[in-house]
Amino acid sequence: PHHVLVRPLVIDAFALGGAILAVSSMTLTDGLTSPYLILSFMPTMVASAWSGLRSGLATAGLTAGLLLAPSLHRLLHTFHWDA
């Protein structure tokens, strides 16, 4: 129902769950070349459309931080660190 999704905490929880789900599905499938990479933009768009700029920017920052983890993982594993 629409009256449930108007509450800020519900929108933030929905955006947080969507961002984590999108990035984890992208990481588990194929990494940065996954087709789920486009899905990672949906929680940000939904949060900013339903809740406003604050929630949209917070979700975008979270998604960018979560996308940084597999990127750094792939980058570090391309170099062979011989100690």
mmCIF file of the C-alpha atoms, coordinates in Angstrom:
data_MODEL
# 
_entry.id   MODEL 
# 
loop_
_atom_site.group_PDB 
_atom_site.id 
_atom_site.type_symbol 
_atom_site.label_atom_id 
_atom_site.label_alt_id 
_atom_site.label_comp_id 
_atom_site.label_asym_id 
_atom_site.label_entity_id 
_atom_site.label_seq_id 
_atom_site.pdbx_PDB_ins_code 
_atom_site.Cartn_x 
_atom_site.Cartn_y 
_atom_site.Cartn_z 
_atom_site.occupancy 
_atom_site.B_iso_or_equiv 
_atom_site.pdbx_formal_charge 
_atom_site.auth_seq_id 
_atom_site.auth_comp_id 
_atom_site.auth_asym_id 
_atom_site.auth_atom_id 
_atom_site.pdbx_PDB_model_num 
ATOM 1  C CA . PRO A 1 1  ? 0.000  0.000   0.000   1.00 0.00 ? 1  PRO A CA 1 
ATOM 2  C CA . HIS A 1 2  ? 1.050  3.525   -0.697  1.00 0.00 ? 2  HIS A CA 1 
ATOM 3  C CA . HIS A 1 3  ? 0.582  4.787   2.878   1.00 0.00 ? 3  HIS A CA 1 
ATOM 4  C CA . VAL A 1 4  ? 3.199  2.307   4.135   1.00 0.00 ? 4  VAL A CA 1 
ATOM 5  C CA . LEU A 1 5  ? 5.825  3.388   1.612   1.00 0.00 ? 5  LEU A CA 1 
ATOM 6  C CA . VAL A 1 6  ? 5.450  7.053   2.544   1.00 0.00 ? 6  VAL A CA 1 
ATOM 7  C CA . ARG A 1 7  ? 7.120  6.525   5.930   1.00 0.00 ? 7  ARG A CA 1 
ATOM 8  C CA . PRO A 1 8  ? 10.807 7.571   5.789   1.00 0.00 ? 8  PRO A CA 1 
ATOM 9  C CA . LEU A 1 9  ? 12.114 4.595   7.750   1.00 0.00 ? 9  LEU A CA 1 
ATOM 10 C CA . VAL A 1 10 ? 10.361 2.131   5.431   1.00 0.00 ? 10 VAL A CA 1 
ATOM 11 C CA . ILE A 1 11 ? 11.772 3.859   2.370   1.00 0.00 ? 11 ILE A CA 1 
ATOM 12 C CA . ASP A 1 12 ? 15.283 3.869   3.845   1.00 0.00 ? 12 ASP A CA 1 
ATOM 13 C CA . ALA A 1 13 ? 15.017 0.182   4.765   1.00 0.00 ? 13 ALA A CA 1 
ATOM 14 C CA . PHE A 1 14 ? 13.751 -0.627  1.280   1.00 0.00 ? 14 PHE A CA 1 
ATOM 15 C CA . ALA A 1 15 ? 16.611 1.312   -0.328  1.00 0.00 ? 15 ALA A CA 1 
ATOM 16 C CA . LEU A 1 16 ? 19.212 -0.280  1.958   1.00 0.00 ? 16 LEU A CA 1 
ATOM 17 C CA . GLY A 1 17 ? 17.923 -3.792  1.288   1.00 0.00 ? 17 GLY A CA 1 
ATOM 18 C CA . GLY A 1 18 ? 17.763 -3.127  -2.433  1.00 0.00 ? 18 GLY A CA 1 
ATOM 19 C CA . ALA A 1 19 ? 21.309 -1.800  -2.569  1.00 0.00 ? 19 ALA A CA 1 
ATOM 20 C CA . ILE A 1 20 ? 22.703 -4.758  -0.640  1.00 0.00 ? 20 ILE A CA 1 
ATOM 21 C CA . LEU A 1 21 ? 20.715 -7.254  -2.720  1.00 0.00 ? 21 LEU A CA 1 
ATOM 22 C CA . ALA A 1 22 ? 21.754 -5.685  -6.025  1.00 0.00 ? 22 ALA A CA 1 
ATOM 23 C CA . VAL A 1 23 ? 25.447 -5.492  -5.195  1.00 0.00 ? 23 VAL A CA 1 
ATOM 24 C CA . SER A 1 24 ? 25.565 -8.985  -3.696  1.00 0.00 ? 24 SER A CA 1 
ATOM 25 C CA . SER A 1 25 ? 23.844 -10.499 -6.736  1.00 0.00 ? 25 SER A CA 1 
ATOM 26 C CA . MET A 1 26 ? 26.263 -8.642  -8.995  1.00 0.00 ? 26 MET A CA 1 
ATOM 27 C CA . THR A 1 27 ? 29.234 -9.885  -6.969  1.00 0.00 ? 27 THR A CA 1 
ATOM 28 C CA . LEU A 1 28 ? 28.047 -13.492 -6.941  1.00 0.00 ? 28 LEU A CA 1 
ATOM 29 C CA . THR A 1 29 ? 27.327 -13.688 -10.669 1.00 0.00 ? 29 THR A CA 1 
ATOM 30 C CA . ASP A 1 30 ? 30.110 -12.137 -12.704 1.00 0.00 ? 30 ASP A CA 1 
ATOM 31 C CA . GLY A 1 31 ? 31.582 -9.160  -10.927 1.00 0.00 ? 31 GLY A CA 1 
ATOM 32 C CA . LEU A 1 32 ? 31.821 -5.881  -12.773 1.00 0.00 ? 32 LEU A CA 1 
ATOM 33 C CA . THR A 1 33 ? 30.737 -7.404  -16.092 1.00 0.00 ? 33 THR A CA 1 
ATOM 34 C CA . SER A 1 34 ? 27.517 -8.760  -14.590 1.00 0.00 ? 34 SER A CA 1 
ATOM 35 C CA . PRO A 1 35 ? 24.175 -7.833  -16.133 1.00 0.00 ? 35 PRO A CA 1 
ATOM 36 C CA . TYR A 1 36 ? 23.005 -7.059  -12.591 1.00 0.00 ? 36 TYR A CA 1 
ATOM 37 C CA . LEU A 1 37 ? 25.171 -3.938  -12.590 1.00 0.00 ? 37 LEU A CA 1 
ATOM 38 C CA . ILE A 1 38 ? 22.265 -1.971  -14.050 1.00 0.00 ? 38 ILE A CA 1 
ATOM 39 C CA . LEU A 1 39 ? 20.063 -3.303  -11.237 1.00 0.00 ? 39 LEU A CA 1 
ATOM 40 C CA . SER A 1 40 ? 22.292 -1.552  -8.709  1.00 0.00 ? 40 SER A CA 1 
ATOM 41 C CA . PHE A 1 41 ? 20.958 1.833   -9.881  1.00 0.00 ? 41 PHE A CA 1 
ATOM 42 C CA . MET A 1 42 ? 17.338 0.983   -9.053  1.00 0.00 ? 42 MET A CA 1 
ATOM 43 C CA . PRO A 1 43 ? 17.450 1.467   -5.242  1.00 0.00 ? 43 PRO A CA 1 
ATOM 44 C CA . THR A 1 44 ? 18.979 4.906   -5.722  1.00 0.00 ? 44 THR A CA 1 
ATOM 45 C CA . MET A 1 45 ? 16.317 5.955   -8.213  1.00 0.00 ? 45 MET A CA 1 
ATOM 46 C CA . VAL A 1 46 ? 13.480 4.582   -6.077  1.00 0.00 ? 46 VAL A CA 1 
ATOM 47 C CA . ALA A 1 47 ? 14.805 6.232   -2.911  1.00 0.00 ? 47 ALA A CA 1 
ATOM 48 C CA . SER A 1 48 ? 15.254 9.613   -4.552  1.00 0.00 ? 48 SER A CA 1 
ATOM 49 C CA . ALA A 1 49 ? 11.883 9.480   -6.293  1.00 0.00 ? 49 ALA A CA 1 
ATOM 50 C CA . TRP A 1 50 ? 9.912  8.454   -3.205  1.00 0.00 ? 50 TRP A CA 1 
ATOM 51 C CA . SER A 1 51 ? 11.814 10.113  -0.408  1.00 0.00 ? 51 SER A CA 1 
ATOM 52 C CA . GLY A 1 52 ? 13.835 12.956  -1.858  1.00 0.00 ? 52 GLY A CA 1 
ATOM 53 C CA . LEU A 1 53 ? 17.397 14.044  -2.349  1.00 0.00 ? 53 LEU A CA 1 
ATOM 54 C CA . ARG A 1 54 ? 18.709 13.074  1.100   1.00 0.00 ? 54 ARG A CA 1 
ATOM 55 C CA . SER A 1 55 ? 17.688 9.450   0.839   1.00 0.00 ? 55 SER A CA 1 
ATOM 56 C CA . GLY A 1 56 ? 18.748 9.252   -2.804  1.00 0.00 ? 56 GLY A CA 1 
ATOM 57 C CA . LEU A 1 57 ? 22.228 10.579  -2.083  1.00 0.00 ? 57 LEU A CA 1 
ATOM 58 C CA . ALA A 1 58 ? 22.619 8.311   0.938   1.00 0.00 ? 58 ALA A CA 1 
ATOM 59 C CA . THR A 1 59 ? 21.657 5.280   -1.123  1.00 0.00 ? 59 THR A CA 1 
ATOM 60 C CA . ALA A 1 60 ? 23.938 6.360   -3.954  1.00 0.00 ? 60 ALA A CA 1 
ATOM 61 C CA . GLY A 1 61 ? 26.848 6.664   -1.528  1.00 0.00 ? 61 GLY A CA 1 
ATOM 62 C CA . LEU A 1 62 ? 26.111 3.255   -0.052  1.00 0.00 ? 62 LEU A CA 1 
ATOM 63 C CA . THR A 1 63 ? 25.847 1.641   -3.471  1.00 0.00 ? 63 THR A CA 1 
ATOM 64 C CA . ALA A 1 64 ? 29.062 3.283   -4.643  1.00 0.00 ? 64 ALA A CA 1 
ATOM 65 C CA . GLY A 1 65 ? 30.862 2.073   -1.543  1.00 0.00 ? 65 GLY A CA 1 
ATOM 66 C CA . LEU A 1 66 ? 29.530 -1.444  -2.004  1.00 0.00 ? 66 LEU A CA 1 
ATOM 67 C CA . LEU A 1 67 ? 30.535 -1.422  -5.681  1.00 0.00 ? 67 LEU A CA 1 
ATOM 68 C CA . LEU A 1 68 ? 34.023 -0.324  -4.682  1.00 0.00 ? 68 LEU A CA 1 
ATOM 69 C CA . ALA A 1 69 ? 34.654 -3.568  -2.779  1.00 0.00 ? 69 ALA A CA 1 
ATOM 70 C CA . PRO A 1 70 ? 34.522 -5.971  -5.774  1.00 0.00 ? 70 PRO A CA 1 
ATOM 71 C CA . SER A 1 71 ? 36.368 -3.423  -7.894  1.00 0.00 ? 71 SER A CA 1 
ATOM 72 C CA . LEU A 1 72 ? 39.248 -3.260  -5.444  1.00 0.00 ? 72 LEU A CA 1 
ATOM 73 C CA . HIS A 1 73 ? 39.192 -7.019  -5.033  1.00 0.00 ? 73 HIS A CA 1 
ATOM 74 C CA . ARG A 1 74 ? 39.610 -7.537  -8.774  1.00 0.00 ? 74 ARG A CA 1 
ATOM 75 C CA . LEU A 1 75 ? 42.256 -4.818  -8.980  1.00 0.00 ? 75 LEU A CA 1 
ATOM 76 C CA . LEU A 1 76 ? 44.323 -6.292  -6.163  1.00 0.00 ? 76 LEU A CA 1 
ATOM 77 C CA . HIS A 1 77 ? 44.135 -9.781  -7.604  1.00 0.00 ? 77 HIS A CA 1 
ATOM 78 C CA . THR A 1 78 ? 45.380 -8.648  -11.024 1.00 0.00 ? 78 THR A CA 1 
ATOM 79 C CA . PHE A 1 79 ? 48.704 -7.715  -9.467  1.00 0.00 ? 79 PHE A CA 1 
ATOM 80 C CA . HIS A 1 80 ? 50.840 -10.515 -8.114  1.00 0.00 ? 80 HIS A CA 1 
ATOM 81 C CA . TRP A 1 81 ? 52.220 -9.416  -4.802  1.00 0.00 ? 81 TRP A CA 1 
ATOM 82 C CA . ASP A 1 82 ? 55.384 -11.401 -4.180  1.00 0.00 ? 82 ASP A CA 1 
ATOM 83 C CA . ALA A 1 83 ? 56.634 -10.946 -0.667  1.00 0.00 ? 83 ALA A CA 1 
# 
